[in-house]
PDB file of C-alpha atoms in Angstrom:
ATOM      1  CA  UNK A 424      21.389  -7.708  18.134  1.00 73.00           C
ATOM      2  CA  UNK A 425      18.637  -5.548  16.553  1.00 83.00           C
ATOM      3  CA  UNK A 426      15.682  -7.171  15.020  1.00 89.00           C
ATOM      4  CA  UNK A 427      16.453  -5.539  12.173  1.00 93.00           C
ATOM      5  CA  UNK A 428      19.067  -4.140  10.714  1.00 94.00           C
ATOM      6  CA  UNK A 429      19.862  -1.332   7.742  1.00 94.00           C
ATOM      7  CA  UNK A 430      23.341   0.602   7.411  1.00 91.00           C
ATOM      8  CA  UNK A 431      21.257   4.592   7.391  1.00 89.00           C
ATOM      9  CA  UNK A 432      23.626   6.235   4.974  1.00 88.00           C
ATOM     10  CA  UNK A 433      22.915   8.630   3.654  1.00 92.00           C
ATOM     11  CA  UNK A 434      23.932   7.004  -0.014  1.00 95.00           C
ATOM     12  CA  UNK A 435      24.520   9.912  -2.218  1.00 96.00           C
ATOM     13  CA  UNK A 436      24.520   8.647  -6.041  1.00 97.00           C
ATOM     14  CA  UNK A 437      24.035  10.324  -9.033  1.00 97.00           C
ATOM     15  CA  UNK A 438      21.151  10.043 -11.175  1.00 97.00           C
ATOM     16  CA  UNK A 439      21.059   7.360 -13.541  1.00 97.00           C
ATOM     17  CA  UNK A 440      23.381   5.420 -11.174  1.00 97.00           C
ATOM     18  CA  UNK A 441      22.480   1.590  -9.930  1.00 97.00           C
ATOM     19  CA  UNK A 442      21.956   1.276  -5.618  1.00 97.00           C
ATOM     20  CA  UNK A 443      21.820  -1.372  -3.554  1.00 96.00           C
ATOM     21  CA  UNK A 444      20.604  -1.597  -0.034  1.00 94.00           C
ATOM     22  CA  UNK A 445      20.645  -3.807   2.475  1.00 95.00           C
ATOM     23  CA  UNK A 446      18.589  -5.272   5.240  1.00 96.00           C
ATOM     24  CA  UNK A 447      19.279  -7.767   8.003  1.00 96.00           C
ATOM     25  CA  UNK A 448      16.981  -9.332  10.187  1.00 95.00           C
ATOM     26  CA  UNK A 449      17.531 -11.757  13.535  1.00 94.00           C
ATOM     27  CA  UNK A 450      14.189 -14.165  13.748  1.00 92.00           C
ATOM     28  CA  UNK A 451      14.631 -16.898  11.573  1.00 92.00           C
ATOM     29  CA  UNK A 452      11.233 -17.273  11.626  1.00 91.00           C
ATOM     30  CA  UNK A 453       9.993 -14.363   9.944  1.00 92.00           C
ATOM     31  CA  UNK A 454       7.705 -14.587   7.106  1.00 88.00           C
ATOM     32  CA  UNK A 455       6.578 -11.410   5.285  1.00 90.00           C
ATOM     33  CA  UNK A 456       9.390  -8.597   3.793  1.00 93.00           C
ATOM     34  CA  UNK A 457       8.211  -5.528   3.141  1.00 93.00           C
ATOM     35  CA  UNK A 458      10.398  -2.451   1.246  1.00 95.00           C
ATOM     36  CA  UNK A 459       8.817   0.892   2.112  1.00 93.00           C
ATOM     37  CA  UNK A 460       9.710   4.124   1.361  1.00 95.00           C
ATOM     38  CA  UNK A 461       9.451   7.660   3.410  1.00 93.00           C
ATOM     39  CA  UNK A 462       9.579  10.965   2.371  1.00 92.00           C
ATOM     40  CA  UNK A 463      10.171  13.669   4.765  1.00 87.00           C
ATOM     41  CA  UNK A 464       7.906  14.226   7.248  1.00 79.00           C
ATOM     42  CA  UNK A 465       5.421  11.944   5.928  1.00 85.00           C
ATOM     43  CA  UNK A 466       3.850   8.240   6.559  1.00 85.00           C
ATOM     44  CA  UNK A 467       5.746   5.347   4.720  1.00 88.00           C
ATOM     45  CA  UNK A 468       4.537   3.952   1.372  1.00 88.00           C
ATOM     46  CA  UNK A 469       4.771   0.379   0.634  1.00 88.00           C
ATOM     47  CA  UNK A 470       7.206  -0.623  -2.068  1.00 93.00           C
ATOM     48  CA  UNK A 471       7.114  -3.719  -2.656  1.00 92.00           C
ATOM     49  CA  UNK A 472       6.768  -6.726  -1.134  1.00 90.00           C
ATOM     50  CA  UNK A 473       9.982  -9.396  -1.071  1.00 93.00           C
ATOM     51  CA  UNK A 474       9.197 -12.800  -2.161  1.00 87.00           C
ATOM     52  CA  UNK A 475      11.323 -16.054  -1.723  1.00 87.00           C
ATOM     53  CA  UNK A 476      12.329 -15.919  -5.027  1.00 88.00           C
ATOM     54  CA  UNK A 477      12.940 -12.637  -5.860  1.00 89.00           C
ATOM     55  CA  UNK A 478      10.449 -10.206  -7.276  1.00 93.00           C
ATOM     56  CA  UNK A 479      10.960  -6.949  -9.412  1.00 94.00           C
ATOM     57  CA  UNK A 480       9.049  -4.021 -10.585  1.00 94.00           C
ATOM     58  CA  UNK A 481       9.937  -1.476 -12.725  1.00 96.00           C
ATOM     59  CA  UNK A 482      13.606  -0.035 -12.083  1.00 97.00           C
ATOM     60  CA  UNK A 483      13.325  -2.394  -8.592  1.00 97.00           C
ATOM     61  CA  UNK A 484      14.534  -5.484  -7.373  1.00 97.00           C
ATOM     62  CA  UNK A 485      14.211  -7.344  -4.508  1.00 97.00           C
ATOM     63  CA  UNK A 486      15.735 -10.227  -2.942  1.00 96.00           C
ATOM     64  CA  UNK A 487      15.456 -12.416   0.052  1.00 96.00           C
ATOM     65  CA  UNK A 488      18.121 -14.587   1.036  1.00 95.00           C
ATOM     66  CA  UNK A 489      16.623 -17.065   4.053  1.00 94.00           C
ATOM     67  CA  UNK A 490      20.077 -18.372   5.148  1.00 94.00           C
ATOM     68  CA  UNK A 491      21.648 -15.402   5.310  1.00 95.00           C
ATOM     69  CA  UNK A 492      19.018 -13.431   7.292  1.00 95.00           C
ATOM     70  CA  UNK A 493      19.104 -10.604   4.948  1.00 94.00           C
ATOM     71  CA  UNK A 494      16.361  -8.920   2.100  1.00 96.00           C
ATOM     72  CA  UNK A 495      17.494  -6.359  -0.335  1.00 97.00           C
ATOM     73  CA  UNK A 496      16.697  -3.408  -2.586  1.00 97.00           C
ATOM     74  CA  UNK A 497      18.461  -2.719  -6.207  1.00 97.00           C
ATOM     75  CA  UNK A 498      17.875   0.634  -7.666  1.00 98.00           C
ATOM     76  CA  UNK A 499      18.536   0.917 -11.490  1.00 98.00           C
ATOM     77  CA  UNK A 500      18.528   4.504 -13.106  1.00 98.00           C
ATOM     78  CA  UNK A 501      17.849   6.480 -10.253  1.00 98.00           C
ATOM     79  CA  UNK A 502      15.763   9.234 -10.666  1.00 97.00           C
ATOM     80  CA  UNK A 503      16.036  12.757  -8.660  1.00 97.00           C
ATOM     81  CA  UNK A 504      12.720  11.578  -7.179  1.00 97.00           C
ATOM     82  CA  UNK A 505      14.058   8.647  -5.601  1.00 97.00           C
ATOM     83  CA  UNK A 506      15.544  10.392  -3.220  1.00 97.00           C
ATOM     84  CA  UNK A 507      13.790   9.407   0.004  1.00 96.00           C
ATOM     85  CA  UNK A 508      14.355   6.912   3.068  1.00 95.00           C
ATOM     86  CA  UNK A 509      13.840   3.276   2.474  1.00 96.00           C
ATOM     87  CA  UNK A 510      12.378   1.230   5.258  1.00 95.00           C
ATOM     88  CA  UNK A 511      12.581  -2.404   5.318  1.00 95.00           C
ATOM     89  CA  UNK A 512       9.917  -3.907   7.445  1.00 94.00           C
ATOM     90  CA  UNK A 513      10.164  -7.366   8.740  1.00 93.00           C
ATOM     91  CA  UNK A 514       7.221  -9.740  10.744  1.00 89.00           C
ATOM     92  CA  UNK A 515       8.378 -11.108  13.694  1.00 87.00           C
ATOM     93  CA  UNK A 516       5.909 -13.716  15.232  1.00 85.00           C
ATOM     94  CA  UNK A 517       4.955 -12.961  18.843  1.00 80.00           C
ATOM     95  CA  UNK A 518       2.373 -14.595  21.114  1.00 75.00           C
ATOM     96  CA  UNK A 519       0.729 -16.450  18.228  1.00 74.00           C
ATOM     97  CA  UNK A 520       0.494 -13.762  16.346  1.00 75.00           C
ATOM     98  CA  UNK A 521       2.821 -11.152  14.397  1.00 80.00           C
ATOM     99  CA  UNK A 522       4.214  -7.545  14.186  1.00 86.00           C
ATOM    100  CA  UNK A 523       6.275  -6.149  11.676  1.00 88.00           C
ATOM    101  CA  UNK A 524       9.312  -4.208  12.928  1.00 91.00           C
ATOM    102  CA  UNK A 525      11.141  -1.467  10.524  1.00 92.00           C
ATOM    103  CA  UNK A 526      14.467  -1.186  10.363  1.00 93.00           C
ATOM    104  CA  UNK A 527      15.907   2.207  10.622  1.00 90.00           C
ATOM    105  CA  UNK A 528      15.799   3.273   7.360  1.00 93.00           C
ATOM    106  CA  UNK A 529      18.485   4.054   4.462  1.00 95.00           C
ATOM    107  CA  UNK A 530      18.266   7.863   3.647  1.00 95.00           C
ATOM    108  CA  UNK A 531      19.053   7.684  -0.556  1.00 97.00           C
ATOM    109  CA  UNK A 532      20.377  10.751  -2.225  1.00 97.00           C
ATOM    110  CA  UNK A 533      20.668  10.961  -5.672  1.00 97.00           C
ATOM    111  CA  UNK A 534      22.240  14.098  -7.105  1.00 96.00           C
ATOM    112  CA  UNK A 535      21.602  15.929 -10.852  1.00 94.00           C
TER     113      UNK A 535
ATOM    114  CA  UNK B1330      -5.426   0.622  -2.146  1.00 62.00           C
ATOM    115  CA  UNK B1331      -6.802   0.657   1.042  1.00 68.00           C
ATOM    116  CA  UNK B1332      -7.298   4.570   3.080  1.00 88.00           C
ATOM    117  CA  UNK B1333      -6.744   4.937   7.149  1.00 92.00           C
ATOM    118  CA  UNK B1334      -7.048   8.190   8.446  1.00 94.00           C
ATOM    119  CA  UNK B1335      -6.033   9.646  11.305  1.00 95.00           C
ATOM    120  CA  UNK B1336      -7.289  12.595  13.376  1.00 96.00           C
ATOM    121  CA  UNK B1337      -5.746  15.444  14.036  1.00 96.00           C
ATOM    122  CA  UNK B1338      -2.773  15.484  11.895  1.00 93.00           C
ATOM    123  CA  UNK B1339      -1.375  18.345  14.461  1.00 95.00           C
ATOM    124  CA  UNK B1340      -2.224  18.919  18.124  1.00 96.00           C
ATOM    125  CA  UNK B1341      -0.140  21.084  20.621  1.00 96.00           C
ATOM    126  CA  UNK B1342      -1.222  20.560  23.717  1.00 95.00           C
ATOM    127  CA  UNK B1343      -0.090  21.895  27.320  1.00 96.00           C
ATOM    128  CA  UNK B1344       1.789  19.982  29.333  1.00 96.00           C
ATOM    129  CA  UNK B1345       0.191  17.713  31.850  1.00 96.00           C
ATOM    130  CA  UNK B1346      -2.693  17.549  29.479  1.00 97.00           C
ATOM    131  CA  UNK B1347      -4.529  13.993  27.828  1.00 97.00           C
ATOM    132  CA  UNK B1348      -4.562  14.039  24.067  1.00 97.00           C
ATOM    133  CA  UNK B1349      -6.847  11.308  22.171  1.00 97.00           C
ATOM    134  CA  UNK B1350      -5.853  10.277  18.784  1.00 97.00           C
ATOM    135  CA  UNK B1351      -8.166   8.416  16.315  1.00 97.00           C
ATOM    136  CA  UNK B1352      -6.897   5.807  13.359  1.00 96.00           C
ATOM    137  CA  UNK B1353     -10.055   4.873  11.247  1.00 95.00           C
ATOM    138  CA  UNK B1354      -9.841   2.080   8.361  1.00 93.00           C
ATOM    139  CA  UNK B1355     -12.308   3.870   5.950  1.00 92.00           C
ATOM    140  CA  UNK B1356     -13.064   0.606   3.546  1.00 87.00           C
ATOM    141  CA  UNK B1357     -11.917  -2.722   5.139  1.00 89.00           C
ATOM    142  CA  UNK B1358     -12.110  -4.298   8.676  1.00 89.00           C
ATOM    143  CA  UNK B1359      -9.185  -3.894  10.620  1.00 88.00           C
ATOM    144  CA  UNK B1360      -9.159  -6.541  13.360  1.00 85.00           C
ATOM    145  CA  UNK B1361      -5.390  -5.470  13.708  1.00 90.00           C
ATOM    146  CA  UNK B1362      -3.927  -1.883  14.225  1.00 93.00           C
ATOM    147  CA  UNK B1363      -0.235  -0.872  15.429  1.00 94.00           C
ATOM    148  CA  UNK B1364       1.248   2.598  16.335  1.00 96.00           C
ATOM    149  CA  UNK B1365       4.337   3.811  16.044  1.00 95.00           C
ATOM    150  CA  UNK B1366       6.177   6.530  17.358  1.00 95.00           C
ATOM    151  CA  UNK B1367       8.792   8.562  15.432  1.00 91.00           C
ATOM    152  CA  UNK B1368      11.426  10.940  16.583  1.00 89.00           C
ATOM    153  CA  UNK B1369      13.289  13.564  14.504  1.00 83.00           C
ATOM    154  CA  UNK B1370      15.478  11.587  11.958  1.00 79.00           C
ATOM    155  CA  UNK B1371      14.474   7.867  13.459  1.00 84.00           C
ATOM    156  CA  UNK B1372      12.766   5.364  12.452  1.00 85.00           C
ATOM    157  CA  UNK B1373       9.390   4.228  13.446  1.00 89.00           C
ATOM    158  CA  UNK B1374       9.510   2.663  16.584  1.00 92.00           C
ATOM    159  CA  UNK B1375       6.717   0.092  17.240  1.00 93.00           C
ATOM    160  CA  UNK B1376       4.529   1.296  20.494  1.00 96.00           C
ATOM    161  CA  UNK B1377       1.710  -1.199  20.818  1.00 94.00           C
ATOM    162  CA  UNK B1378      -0.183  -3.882  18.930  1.00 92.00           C
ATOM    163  CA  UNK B1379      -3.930  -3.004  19.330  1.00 89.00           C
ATOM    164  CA  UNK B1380      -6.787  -6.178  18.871  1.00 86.00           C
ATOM    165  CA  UNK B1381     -10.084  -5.300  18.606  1.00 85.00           C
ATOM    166  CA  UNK B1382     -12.167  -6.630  21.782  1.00 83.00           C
ATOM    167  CA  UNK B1383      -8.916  -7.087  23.691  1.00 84.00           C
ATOM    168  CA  UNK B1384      -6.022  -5.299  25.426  1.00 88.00           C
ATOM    169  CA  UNK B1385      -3.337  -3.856  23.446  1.00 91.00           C
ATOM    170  CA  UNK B1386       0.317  -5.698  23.402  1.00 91.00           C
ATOM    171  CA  UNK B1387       2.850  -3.324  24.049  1.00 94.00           C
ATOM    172  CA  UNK B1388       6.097  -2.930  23.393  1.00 92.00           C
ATOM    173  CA  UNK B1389       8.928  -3.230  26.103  1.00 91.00           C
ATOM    174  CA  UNK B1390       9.800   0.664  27.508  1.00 93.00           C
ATOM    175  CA  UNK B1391       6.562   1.616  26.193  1.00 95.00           C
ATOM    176  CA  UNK B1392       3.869   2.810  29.846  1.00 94.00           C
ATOM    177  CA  UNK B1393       0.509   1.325  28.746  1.00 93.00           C
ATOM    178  CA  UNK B1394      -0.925   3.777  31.943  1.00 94.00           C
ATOM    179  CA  UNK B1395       0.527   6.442  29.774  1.00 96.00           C
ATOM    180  CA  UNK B1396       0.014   5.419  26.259  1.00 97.00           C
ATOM    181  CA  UNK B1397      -3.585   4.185  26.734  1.00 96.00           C
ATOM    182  CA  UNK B1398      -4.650   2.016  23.250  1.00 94.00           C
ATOM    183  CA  UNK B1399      -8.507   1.409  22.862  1.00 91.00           C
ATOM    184  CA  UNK B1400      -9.561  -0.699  20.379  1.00 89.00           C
ATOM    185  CA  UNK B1401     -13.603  -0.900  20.591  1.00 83.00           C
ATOM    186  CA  UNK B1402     -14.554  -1.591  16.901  1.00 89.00           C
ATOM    187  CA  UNK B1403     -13.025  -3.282  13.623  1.00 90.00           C
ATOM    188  CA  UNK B1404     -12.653   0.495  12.177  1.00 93.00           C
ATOM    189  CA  UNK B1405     -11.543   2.310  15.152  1.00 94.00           C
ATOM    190  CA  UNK B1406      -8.251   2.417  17.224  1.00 94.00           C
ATOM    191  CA  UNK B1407      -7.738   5.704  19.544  1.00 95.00           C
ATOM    192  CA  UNK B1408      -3.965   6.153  21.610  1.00 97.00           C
ATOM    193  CA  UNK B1409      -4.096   8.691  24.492  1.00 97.00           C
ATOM    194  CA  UNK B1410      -1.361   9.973  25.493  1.00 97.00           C
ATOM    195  CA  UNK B1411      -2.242  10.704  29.223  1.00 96.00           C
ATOM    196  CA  UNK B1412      -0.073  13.781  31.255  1.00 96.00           C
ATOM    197  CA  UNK B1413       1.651  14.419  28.257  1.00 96.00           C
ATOM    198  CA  UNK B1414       5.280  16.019  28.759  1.00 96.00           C
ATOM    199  CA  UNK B1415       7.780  17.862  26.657  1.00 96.00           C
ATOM    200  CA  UNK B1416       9.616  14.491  25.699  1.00 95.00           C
ATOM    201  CA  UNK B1417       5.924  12.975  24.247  1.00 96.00           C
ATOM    202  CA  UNK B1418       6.060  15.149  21.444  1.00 95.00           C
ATOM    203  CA  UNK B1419       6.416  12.881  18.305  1.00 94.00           C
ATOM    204  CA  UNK B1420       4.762  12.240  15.123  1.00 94.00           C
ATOM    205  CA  UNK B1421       3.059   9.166  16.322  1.00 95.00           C
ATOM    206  CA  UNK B1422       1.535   6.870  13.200  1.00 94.00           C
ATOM    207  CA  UNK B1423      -1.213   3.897  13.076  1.00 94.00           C
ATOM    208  CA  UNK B1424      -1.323   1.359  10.970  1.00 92.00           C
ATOM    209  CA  UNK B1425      -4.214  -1.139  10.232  1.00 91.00           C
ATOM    210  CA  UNK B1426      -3.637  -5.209   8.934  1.00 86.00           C
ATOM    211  CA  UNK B1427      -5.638  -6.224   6.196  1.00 82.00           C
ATOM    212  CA  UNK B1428      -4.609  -9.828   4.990  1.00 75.00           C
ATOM    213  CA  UNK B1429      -0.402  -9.573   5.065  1.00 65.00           C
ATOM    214  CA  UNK B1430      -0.501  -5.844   4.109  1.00 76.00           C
ATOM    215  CA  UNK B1431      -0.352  -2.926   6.801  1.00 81.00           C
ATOM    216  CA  UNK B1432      -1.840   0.273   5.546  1.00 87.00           C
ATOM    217  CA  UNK B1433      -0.359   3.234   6.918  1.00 89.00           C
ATOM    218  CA  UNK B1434      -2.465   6.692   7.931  1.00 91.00           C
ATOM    219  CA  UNK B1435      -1.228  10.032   7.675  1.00 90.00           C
ATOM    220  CA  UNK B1436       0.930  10.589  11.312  1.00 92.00           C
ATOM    221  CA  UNK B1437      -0.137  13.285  13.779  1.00 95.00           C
ATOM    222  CA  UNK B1438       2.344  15.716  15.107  1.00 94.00           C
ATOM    223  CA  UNK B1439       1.868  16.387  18.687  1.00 96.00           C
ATOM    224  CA  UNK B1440       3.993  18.597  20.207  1.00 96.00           C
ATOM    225  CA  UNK B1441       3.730  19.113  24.297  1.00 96.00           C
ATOM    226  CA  UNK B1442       4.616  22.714  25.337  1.00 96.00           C
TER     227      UNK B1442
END
């Protein structure tokens, strides 16, 4: 099983429309969630963070859910310039230490 | 926020040739740095973890002979991609720790003819 997980899409929507995405991870132990988002040919941007109990900002939400291994990313009112691919990024504790592993990435459409 | 840079942004190099790439954190201490490597329509793939004053951590699959990691100071990682070949070229990315938060830099394109 992959460290982490993310179905790639591509999720075409149309603007205005509500999208969810989601993100599964395998370590248990994993601390710090991490939404990120990539535009073509570019470095990733950090989103937002995911906290325990849920965080949003703006037209964002996210969400962790501990026993279910899995973090995700509500869109409300897309905009054209959503469009882009979202990266989760996960820590995964290694040698006393950690690195943060991204998942593959949803590619997000949304359409005028 | 925080700024990491990265030089070059673009290299084409020959293969067989060494190419040296530089991540800087330009206004906080980086005592952590990681690089990625990302292929056409991929995700970033997580090369090595780079400590300053010790040896990098890398990945499994990834050659450390190859992809040498140098981490000398708390501002400066370098990757060099020794005997590069065809199959190197990547946009390969650095990324430096500060607290829980990993700032990305820019990417450099390398593409081995």
């Amino acid at each position: 099983r992959k460290e982490v997980e993310q179905d790639p899409g591509p999720f075409n929507v149309p603007e205005g429309a509500t999208v969810a995405f989601n993100c599964t991870y395998s370590n248990s132990a994993s601390q710090s969630f991490f939404w990120y988002r990539q535009d073509c040919r570019k470095e990733p941007k950090l989103l937002m963070s995911v906290y325990s109990s849920g965080n949003e900002d703006g037209r964002f939400t996210a969400q962790l859910n501990r026993a279910s291994q899995y973090i995700s990313l509500l869109i409300r009112d897309s905009k054209l310039s959503d469009s882009a691919t979202y990266l989760c990024v996960v820590n995964v504790p290694t040698s006393g230490t950690y690195k943060y592993i991204f998942g593959t990435g949803t590619r997000l459409k949304v359409l005028a | 926020g925080a700024v990491v840079s990265q030089h070059p942004s673009r290299v084409i190099c020959k293969s067989g040739t060494s190419v040296k790439i530089e991540c800087r954190s330009l206004d906080f201490q980086a005592t952590t740095m990681f690089w990625y490597r990302q292929f056409p329509k991929q995700s970033l793939m997580l090369m090595a973890t780079s400590n300053e004053g010790s040896k990098a951590t890398y990945e499994q699959g990834v050659e450390k002979d190859k992809f040498l990691i140098n981490h000398a100071s708390l501002t400066l990682s370098t990757l060099t991609v020794t005997s590069a070949h065809p199959e190197d070229s990547s946009f390969y990315i650095c990324s430096a720790l500060s607290a829980y938060e990993q700032y990305f830099g820019p990417g450099t394109r390398l593409t081995v003819t």
